[in-house]
PDB file of N, CA and C in Angstrom:
ATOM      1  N   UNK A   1       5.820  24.179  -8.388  1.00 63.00           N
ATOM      2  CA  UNK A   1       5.612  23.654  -7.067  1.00 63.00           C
ATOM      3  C   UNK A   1       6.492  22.425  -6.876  1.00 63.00           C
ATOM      4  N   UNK A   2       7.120  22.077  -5.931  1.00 79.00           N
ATOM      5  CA  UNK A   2       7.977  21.055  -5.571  1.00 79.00           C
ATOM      6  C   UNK A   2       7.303  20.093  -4.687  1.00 79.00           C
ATOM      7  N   UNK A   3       7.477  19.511  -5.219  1.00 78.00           N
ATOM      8  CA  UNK A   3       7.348  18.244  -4.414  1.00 78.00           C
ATOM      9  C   UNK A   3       8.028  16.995  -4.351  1.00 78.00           C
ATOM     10  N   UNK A   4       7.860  15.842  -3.504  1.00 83.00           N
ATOM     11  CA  UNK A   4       8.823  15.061  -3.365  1.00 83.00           C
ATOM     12  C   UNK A   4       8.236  13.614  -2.452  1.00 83.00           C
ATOM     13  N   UNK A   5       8.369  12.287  -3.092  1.00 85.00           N
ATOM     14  CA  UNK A   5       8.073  11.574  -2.741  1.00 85.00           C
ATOM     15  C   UNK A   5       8.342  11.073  -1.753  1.00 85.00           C
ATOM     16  N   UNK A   6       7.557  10.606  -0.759  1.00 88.00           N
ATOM     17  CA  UNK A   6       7.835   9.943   1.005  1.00 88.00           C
ATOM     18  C   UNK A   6       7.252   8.335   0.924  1.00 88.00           C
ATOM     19  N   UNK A   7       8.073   7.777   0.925  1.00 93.00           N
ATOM     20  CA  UNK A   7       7.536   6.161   1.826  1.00 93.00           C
ATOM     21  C   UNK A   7       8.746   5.622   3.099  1.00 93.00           C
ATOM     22  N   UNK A   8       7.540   5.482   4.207  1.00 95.00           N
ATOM     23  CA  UNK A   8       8.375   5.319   5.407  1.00 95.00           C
ATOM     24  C   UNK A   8       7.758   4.241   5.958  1.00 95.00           C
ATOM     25  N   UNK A   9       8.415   4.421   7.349  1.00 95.00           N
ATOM     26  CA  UNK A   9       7.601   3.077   7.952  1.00 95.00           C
ATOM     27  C   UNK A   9       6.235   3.492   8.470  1.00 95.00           C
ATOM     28  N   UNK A  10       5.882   4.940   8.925  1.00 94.00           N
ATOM     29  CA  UNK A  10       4.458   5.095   9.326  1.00 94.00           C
ATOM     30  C   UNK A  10       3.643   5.144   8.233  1.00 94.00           C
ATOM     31  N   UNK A  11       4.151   5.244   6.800  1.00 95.00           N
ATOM     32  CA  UNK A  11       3.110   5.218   5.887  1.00 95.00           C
ATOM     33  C   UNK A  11       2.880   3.702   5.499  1.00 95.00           C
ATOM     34  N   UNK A  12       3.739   2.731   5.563  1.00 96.00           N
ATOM     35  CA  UNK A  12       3.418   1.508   5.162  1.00 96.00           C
ATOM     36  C   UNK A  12       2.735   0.942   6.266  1.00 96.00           C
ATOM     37  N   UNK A  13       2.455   1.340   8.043  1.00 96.00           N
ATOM     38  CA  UNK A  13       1.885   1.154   8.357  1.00 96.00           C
ATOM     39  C   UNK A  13       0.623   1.245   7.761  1.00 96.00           C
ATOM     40  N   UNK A  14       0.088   2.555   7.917  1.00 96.00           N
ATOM     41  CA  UNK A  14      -1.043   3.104   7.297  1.00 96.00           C
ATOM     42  C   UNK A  14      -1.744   2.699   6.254  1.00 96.00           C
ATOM     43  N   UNK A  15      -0.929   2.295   5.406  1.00 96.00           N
ATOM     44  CA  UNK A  15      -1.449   1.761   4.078  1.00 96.00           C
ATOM     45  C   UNK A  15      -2.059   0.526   4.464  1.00 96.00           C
ATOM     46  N   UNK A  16      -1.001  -0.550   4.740  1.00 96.00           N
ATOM     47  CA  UNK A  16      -1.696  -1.993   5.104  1.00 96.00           C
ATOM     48  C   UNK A  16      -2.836  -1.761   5.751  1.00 96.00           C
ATOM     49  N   UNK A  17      -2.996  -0.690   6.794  1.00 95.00           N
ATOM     50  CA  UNK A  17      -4.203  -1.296   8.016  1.00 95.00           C
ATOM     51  C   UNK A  17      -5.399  -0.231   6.894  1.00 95.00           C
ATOM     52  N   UNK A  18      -5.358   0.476   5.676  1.00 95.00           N
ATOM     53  CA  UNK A  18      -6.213   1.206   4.807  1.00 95.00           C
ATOM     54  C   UNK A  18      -6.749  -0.029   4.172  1.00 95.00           C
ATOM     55  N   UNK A  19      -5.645  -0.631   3.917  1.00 95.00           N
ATOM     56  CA  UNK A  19      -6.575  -1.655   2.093  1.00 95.00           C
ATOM     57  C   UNK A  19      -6.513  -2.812   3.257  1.00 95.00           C
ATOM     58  N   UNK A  20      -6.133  -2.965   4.172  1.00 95.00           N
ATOM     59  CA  UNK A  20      -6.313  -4.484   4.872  1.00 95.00           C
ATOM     60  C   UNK A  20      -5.981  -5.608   4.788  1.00 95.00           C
ATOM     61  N   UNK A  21      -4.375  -5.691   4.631  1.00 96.00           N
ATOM     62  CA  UNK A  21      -3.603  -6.673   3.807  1.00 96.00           C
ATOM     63  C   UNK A  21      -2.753  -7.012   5.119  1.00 96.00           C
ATOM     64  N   UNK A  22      -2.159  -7.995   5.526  1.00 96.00           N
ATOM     65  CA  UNK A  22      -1.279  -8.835   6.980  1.00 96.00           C
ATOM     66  C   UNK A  22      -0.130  -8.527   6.324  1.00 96.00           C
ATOM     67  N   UNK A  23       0.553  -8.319   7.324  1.00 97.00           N
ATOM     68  CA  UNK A  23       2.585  -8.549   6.870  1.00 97.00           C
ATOM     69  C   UNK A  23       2.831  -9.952   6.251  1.00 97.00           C
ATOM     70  N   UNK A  24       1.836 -11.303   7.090  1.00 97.00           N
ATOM     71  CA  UNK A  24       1.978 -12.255   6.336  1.00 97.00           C
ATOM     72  C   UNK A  24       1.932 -12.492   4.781  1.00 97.00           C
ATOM     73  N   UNK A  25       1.015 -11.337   4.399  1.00 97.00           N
ATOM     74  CA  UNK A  25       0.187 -11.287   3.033  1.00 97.00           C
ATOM     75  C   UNK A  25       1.668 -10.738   1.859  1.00 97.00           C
ATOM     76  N   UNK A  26       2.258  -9.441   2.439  1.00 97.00           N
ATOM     77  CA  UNK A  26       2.843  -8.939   2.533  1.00 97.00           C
ATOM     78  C   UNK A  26       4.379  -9.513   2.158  1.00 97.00           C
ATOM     79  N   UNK A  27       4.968 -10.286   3.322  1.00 98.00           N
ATOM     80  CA  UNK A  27       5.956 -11.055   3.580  1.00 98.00           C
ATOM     81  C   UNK A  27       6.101 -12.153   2.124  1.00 98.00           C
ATOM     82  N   UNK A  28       4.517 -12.599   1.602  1.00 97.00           N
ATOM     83  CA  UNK A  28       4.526 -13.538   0.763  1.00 97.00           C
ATOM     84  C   UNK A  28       4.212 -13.032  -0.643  1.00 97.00           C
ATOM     85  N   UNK A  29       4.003 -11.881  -0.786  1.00 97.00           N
ATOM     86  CA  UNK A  29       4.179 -11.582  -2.074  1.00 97.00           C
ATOM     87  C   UNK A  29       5.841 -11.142  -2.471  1.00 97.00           C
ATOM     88  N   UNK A  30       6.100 -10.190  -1.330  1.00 97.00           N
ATOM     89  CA  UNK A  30       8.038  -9.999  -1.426  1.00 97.00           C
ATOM     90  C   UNK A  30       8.629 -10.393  -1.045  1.00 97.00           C
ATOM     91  N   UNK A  31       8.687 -11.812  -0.497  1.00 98.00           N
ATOM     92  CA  UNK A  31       9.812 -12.837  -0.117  1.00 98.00           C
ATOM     93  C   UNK A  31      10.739 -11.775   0.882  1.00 98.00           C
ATOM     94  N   UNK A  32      10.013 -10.882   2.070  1.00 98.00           N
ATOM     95  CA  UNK A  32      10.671 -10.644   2.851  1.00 98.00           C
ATOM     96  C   UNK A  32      10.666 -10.955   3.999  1.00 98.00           C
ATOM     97  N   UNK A  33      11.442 -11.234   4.967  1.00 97.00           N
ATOM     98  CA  UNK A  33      11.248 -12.082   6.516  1.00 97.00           C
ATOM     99  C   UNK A  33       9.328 -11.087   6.731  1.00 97.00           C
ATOM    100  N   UNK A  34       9.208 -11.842   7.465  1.00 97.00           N
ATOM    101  CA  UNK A  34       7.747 -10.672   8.285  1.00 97.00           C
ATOM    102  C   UNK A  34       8.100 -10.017   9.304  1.00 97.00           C
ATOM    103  N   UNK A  35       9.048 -10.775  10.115  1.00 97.00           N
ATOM    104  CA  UNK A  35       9.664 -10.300  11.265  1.00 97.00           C
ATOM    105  C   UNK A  35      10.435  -8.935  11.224  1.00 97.00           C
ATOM    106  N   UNK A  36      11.101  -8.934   9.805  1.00 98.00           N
ATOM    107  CA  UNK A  36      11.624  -7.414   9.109  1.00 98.00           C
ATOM    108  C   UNK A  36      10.427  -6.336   8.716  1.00 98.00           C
ATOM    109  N   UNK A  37       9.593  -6.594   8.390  1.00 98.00           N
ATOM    110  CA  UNK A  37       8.284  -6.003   8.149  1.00 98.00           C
ATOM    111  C   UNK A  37       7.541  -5.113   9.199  1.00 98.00           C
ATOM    112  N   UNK A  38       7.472  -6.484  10.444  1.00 97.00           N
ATOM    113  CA  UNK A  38       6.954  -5.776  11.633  1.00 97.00           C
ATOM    114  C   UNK A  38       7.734  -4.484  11.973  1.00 97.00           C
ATOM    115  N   UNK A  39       8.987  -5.228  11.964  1.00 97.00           N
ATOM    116  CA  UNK A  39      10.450  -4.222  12.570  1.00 97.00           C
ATOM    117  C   UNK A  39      10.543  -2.853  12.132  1.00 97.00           C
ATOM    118  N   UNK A  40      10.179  -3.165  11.103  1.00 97.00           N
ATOM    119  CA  UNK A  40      10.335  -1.567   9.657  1.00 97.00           C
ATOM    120  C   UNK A  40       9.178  -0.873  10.161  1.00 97.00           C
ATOM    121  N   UNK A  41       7.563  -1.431  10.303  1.00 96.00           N
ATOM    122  CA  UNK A  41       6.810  -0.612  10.398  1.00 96.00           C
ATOM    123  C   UNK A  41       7.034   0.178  11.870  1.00 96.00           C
ATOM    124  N   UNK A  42       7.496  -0.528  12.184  1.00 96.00           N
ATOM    125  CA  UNK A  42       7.484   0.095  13.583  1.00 96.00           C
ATOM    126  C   UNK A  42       8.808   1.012  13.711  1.00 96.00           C
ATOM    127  N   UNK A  43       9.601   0.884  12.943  1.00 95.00           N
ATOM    128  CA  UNK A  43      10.603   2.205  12.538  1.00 95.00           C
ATOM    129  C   UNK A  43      11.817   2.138  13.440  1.00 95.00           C
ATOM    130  N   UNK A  44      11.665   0.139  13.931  1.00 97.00           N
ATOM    131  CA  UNK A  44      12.989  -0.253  14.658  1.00 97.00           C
ATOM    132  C   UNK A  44      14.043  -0.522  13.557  1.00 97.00           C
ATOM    133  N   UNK A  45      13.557  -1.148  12.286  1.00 97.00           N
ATOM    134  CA  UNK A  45      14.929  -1.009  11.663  1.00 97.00           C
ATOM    135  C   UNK A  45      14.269  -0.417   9.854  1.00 97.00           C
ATOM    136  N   UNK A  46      15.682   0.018   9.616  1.00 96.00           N
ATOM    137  CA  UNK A  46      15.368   0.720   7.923  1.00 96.00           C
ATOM    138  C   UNK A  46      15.612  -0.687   7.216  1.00 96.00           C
ATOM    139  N   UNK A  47      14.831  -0.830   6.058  1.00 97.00           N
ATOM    140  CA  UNK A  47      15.050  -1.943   5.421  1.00 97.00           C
ATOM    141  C   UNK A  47      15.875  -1.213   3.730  1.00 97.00           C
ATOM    142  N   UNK A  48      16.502  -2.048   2.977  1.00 97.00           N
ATOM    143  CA  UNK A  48      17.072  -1.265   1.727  1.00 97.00           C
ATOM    144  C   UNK A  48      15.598  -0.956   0.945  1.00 97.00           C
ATOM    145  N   UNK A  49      16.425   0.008  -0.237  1.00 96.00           N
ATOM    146  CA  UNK A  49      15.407   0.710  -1.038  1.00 96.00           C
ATOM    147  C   UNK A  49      14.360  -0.242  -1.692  1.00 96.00           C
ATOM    148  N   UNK A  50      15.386  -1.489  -2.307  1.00 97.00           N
ATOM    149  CA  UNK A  50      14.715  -2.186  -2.886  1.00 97.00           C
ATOM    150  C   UNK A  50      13.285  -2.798  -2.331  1.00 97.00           C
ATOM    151  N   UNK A  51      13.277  -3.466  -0.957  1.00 97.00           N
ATOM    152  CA  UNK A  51      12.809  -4.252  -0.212  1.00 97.00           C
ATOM    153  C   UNK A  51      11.409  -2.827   0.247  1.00 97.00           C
ATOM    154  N   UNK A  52      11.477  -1.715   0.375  1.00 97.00           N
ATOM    155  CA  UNK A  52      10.787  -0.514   0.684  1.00 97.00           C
ATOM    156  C   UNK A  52       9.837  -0.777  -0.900  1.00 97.00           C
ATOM    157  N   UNK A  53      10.563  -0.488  -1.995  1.00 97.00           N
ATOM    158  CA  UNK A  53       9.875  -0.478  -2.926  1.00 97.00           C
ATOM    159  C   UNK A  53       8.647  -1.757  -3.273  1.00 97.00           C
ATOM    160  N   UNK A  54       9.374  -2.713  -2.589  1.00 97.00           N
ATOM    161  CA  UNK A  54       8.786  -4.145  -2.742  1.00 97.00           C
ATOM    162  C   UNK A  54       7.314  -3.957  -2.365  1.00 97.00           C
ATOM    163  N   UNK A  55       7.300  -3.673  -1.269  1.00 97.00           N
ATOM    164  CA  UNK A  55       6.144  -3.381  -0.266  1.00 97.00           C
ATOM    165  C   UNK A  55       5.489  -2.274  -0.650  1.00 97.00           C
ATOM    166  N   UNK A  56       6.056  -1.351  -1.432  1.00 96.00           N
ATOM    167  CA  UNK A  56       5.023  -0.243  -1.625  1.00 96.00           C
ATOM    168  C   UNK A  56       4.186  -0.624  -2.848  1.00 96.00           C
ATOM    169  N   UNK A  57       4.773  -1.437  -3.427  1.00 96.00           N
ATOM    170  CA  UNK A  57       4.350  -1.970  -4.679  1.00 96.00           C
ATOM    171  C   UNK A  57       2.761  -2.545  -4.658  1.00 96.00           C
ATOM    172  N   UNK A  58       3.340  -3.770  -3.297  1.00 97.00           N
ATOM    173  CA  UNK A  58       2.042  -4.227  -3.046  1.00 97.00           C
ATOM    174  C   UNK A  58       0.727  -3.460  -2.240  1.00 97.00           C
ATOM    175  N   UNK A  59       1.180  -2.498  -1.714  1.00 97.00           N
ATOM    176  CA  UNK A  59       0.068  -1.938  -1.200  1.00 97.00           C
ATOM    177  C   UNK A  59      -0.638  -0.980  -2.344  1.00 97.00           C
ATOM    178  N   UNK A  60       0.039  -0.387  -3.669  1.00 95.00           N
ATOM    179  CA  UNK A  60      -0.541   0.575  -4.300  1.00 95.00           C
ATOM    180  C   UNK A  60      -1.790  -0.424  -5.185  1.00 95.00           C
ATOM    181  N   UNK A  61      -1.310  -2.029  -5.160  1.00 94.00           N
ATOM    182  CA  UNK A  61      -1.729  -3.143  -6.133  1.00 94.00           C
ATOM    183  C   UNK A  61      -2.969  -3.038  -5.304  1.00 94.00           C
ATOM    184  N   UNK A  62      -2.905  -2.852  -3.827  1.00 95.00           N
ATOM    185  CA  UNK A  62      -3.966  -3.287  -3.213  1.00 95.00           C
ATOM    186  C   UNK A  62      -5.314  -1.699  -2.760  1.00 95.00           C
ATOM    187  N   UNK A  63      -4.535  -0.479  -3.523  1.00 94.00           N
ATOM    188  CA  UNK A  63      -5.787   0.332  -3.216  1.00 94.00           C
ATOM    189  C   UNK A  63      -5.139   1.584  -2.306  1.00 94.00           C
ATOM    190  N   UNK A  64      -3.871   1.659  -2.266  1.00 95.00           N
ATOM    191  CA  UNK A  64      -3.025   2.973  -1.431  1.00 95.00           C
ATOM    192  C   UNK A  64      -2.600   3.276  -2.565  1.00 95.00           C
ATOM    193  N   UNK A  65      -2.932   4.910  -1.881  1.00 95.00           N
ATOM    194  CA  UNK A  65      -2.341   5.880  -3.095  1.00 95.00           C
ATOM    195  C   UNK A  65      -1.424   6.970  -2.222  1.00 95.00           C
ATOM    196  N   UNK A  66      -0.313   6.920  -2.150  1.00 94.00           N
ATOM    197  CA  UNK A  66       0.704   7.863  -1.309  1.00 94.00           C
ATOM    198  C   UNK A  66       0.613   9.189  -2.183  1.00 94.00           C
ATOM    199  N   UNK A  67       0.690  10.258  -1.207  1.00 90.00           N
ATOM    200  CA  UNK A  67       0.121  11.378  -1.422  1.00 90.00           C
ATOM    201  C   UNK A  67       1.994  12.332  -1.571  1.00 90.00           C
ATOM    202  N   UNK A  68       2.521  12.904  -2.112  1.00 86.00           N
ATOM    203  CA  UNK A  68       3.696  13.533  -1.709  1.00 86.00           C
ATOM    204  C   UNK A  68       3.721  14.831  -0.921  1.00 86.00           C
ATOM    205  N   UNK A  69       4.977  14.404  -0.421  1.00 86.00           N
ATOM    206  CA  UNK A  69       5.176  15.937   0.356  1.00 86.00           C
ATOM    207  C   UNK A  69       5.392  16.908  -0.724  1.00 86.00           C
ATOM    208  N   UNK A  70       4.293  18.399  -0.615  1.00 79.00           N
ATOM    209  CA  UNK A  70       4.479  19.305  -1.513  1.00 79.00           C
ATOM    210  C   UNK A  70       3.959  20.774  -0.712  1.00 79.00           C
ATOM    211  N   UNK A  71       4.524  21.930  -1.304  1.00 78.00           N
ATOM    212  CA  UNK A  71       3.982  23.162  -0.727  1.00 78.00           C
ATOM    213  C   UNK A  71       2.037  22.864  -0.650  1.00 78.00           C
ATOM    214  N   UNK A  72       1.477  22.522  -1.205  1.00 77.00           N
ATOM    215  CA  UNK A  72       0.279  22.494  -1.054  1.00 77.00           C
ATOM    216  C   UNK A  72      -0.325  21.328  -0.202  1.00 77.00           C
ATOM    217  N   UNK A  73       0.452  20.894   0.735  1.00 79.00           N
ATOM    218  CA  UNK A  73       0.136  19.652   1.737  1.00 79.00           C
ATOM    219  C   UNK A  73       1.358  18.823   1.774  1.00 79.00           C
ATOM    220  N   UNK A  74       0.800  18.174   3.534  1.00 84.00           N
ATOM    221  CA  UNK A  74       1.764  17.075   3.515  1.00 84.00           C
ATOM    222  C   UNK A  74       1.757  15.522   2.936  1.00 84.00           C
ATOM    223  N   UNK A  75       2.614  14.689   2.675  1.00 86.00           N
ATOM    224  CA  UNK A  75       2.854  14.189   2.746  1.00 86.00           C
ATOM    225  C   UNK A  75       1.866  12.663   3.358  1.00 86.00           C
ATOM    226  N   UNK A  76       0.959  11.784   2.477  1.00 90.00           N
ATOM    227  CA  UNK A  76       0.283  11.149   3.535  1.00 90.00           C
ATOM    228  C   UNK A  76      -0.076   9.568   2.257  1.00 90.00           C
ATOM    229  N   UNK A  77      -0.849   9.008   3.003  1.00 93.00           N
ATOM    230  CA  UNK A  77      -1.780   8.090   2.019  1.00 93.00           C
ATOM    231  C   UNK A  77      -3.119   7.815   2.533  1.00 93.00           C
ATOM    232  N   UNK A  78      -3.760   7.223   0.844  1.00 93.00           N
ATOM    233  CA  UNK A  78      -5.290   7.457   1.579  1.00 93.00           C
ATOM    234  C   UNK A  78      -5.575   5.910   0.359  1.00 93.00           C
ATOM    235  N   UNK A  79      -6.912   5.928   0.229  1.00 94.00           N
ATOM    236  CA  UNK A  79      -7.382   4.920  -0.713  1.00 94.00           C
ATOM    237  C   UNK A  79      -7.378   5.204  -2.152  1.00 94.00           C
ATOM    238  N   UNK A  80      -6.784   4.534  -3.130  1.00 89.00           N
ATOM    239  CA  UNK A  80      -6.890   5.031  -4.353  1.00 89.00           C
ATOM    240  C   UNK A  80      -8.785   5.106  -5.015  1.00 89.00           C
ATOM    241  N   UNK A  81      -9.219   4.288  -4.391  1.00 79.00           N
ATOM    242  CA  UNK A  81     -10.940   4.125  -4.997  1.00 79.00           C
ATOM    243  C   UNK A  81     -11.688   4.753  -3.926  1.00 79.00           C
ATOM    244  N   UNK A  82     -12.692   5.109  -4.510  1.00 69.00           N
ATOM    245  CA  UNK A  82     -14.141   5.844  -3.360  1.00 69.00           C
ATOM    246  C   UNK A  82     -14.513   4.538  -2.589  1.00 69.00           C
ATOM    247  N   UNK A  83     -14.670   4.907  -1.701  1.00 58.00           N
ATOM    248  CA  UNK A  83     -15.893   3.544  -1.458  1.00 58.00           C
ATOM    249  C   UNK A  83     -16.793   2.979  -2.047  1.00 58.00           C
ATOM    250  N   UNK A  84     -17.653   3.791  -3.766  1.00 59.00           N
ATOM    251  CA  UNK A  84     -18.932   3.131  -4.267  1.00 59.00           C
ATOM    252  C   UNK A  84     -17.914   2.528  -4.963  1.00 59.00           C
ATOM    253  N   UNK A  85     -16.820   2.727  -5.434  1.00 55.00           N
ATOM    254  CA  UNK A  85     -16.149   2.056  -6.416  1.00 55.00           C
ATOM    255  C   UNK A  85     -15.400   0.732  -5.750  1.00 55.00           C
ATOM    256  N   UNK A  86     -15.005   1.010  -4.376  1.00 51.00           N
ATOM    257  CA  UNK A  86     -14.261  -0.263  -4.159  1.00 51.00           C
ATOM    258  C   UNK A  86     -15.402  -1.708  -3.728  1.00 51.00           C
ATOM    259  N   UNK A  87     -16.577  -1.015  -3.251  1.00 53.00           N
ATOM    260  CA  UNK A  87     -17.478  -2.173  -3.132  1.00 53.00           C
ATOM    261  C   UNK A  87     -18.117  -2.601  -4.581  1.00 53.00           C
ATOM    262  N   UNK A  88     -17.736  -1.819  -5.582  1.00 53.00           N
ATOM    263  CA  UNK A  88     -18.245  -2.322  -7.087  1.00 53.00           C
ATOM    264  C   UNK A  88     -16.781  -3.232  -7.410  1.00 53.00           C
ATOM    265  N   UNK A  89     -15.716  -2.996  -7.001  1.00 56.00           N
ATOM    266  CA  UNK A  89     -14.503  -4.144  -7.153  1.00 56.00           C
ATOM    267  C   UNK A  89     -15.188  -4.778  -6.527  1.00 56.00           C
ATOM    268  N   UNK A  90     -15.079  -5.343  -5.282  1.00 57.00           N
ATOM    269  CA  UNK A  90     -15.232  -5.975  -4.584  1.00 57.00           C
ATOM    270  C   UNK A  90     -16.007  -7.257  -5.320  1.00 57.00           C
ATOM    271  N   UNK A  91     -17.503  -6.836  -5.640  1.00 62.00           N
ATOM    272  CA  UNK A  91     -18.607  -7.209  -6.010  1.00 62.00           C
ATOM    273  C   UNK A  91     -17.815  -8.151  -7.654  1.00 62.00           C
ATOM    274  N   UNK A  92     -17.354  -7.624  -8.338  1.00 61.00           N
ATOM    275  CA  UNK A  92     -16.759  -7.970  -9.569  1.00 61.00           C
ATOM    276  C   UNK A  92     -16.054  -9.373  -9.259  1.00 61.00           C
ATOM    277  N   UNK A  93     -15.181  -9.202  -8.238  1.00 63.00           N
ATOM    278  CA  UNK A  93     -13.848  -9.836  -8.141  1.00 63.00           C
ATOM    279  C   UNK A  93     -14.870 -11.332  -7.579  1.00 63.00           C
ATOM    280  N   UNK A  94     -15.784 -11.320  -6.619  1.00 70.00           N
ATOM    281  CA  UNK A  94     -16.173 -12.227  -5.777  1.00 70.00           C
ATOM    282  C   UNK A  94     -17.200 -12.988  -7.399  1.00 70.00           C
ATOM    283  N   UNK A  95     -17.631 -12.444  -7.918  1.00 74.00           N
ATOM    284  CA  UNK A  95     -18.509 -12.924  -8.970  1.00 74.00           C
ATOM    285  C   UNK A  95     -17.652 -13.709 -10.171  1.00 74.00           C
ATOM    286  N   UNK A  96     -15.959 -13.164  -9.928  1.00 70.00           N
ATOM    287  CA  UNK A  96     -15.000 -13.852 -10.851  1.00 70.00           C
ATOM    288  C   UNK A  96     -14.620 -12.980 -11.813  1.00 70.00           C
ATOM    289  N   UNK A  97     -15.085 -11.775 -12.219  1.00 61.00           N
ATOM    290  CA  UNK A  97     -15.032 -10.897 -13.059  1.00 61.00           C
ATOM    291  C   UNK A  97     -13.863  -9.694 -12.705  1.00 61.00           C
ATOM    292  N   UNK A  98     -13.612  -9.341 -13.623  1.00 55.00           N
ATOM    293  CA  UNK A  98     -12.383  -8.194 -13.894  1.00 55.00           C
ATOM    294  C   UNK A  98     -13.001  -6.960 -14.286  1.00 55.00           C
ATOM    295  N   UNK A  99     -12.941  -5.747 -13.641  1.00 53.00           N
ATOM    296  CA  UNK A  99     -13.420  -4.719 -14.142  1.00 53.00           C
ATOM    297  C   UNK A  99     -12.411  -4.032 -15.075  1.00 53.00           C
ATOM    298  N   UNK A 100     -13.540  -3.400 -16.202  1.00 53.00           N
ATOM    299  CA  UNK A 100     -12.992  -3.270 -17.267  1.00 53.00           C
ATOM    300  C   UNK A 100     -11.396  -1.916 -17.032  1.00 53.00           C
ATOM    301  N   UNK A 101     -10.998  -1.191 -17.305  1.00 49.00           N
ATOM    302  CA  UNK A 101     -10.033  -0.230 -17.231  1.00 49.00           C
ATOM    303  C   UNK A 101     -11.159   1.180 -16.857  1.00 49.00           C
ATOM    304  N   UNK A 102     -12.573   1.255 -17.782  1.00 49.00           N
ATOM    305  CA  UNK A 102     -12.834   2.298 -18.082  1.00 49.00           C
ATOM    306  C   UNK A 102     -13.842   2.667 -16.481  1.00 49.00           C
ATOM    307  N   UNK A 103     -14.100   1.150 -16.236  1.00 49.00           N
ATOM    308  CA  UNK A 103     -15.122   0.961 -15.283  1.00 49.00           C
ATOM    309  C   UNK A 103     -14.737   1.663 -13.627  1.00 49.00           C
ATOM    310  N   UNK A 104     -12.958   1.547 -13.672  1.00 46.00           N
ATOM    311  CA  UNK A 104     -12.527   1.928 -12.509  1.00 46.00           C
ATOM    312  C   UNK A 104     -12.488   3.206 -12.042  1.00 46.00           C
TER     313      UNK A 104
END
């Protein structure tokens, strides 16, 4: 089966407004303008590979899991955790705690 990896600007939309992270948030983890950010998501301008990768980086850190284009579906992203699991992060992180590897 073939498949083939997609990150664009409607998926980095998607992602941010999934895990709930600002372009500001965004902008300041990859030292990229925000103003380029907005621009990209909105698919007024292509940004280089690198700067694409930058950003996908941070959204997978934050709970997006990009889905590939393959004969058995398209192409999409969704949340890497269930919901019982991301409110058990949640719960961890606010208490100061790190969940273990096995816990996730």
């Amino acid at each position: 089966m073939t498949q083939r990896d997609v990150f664009n600007s409607n998926l980095a939309r998607a992602a941010r407004a999934l895990v709930g992270i600002s372009t500001w948030y965004i902008a300041d983890e990859t030292g990229i303008d925000r103003k380029k950010i907005r621009k990209f998501e909105r698919g007024i301008i292509s940004l280089p590979e690198k700067q694409q990768q930058a950003i996908k980086e941070v959204l997978i850190e934050h709970g997006a899991l990009f889905l590939p284009d393959s004969e058995a579906g398209g192409y999409g992203v969704r949340l890497k955790f269930a919901s019982d699991k991301t409110r058990q992060i949640d719960r961890w992180e606010s208490e100061g705690g790190h969940p273990a590897e096995d816990d996730v």
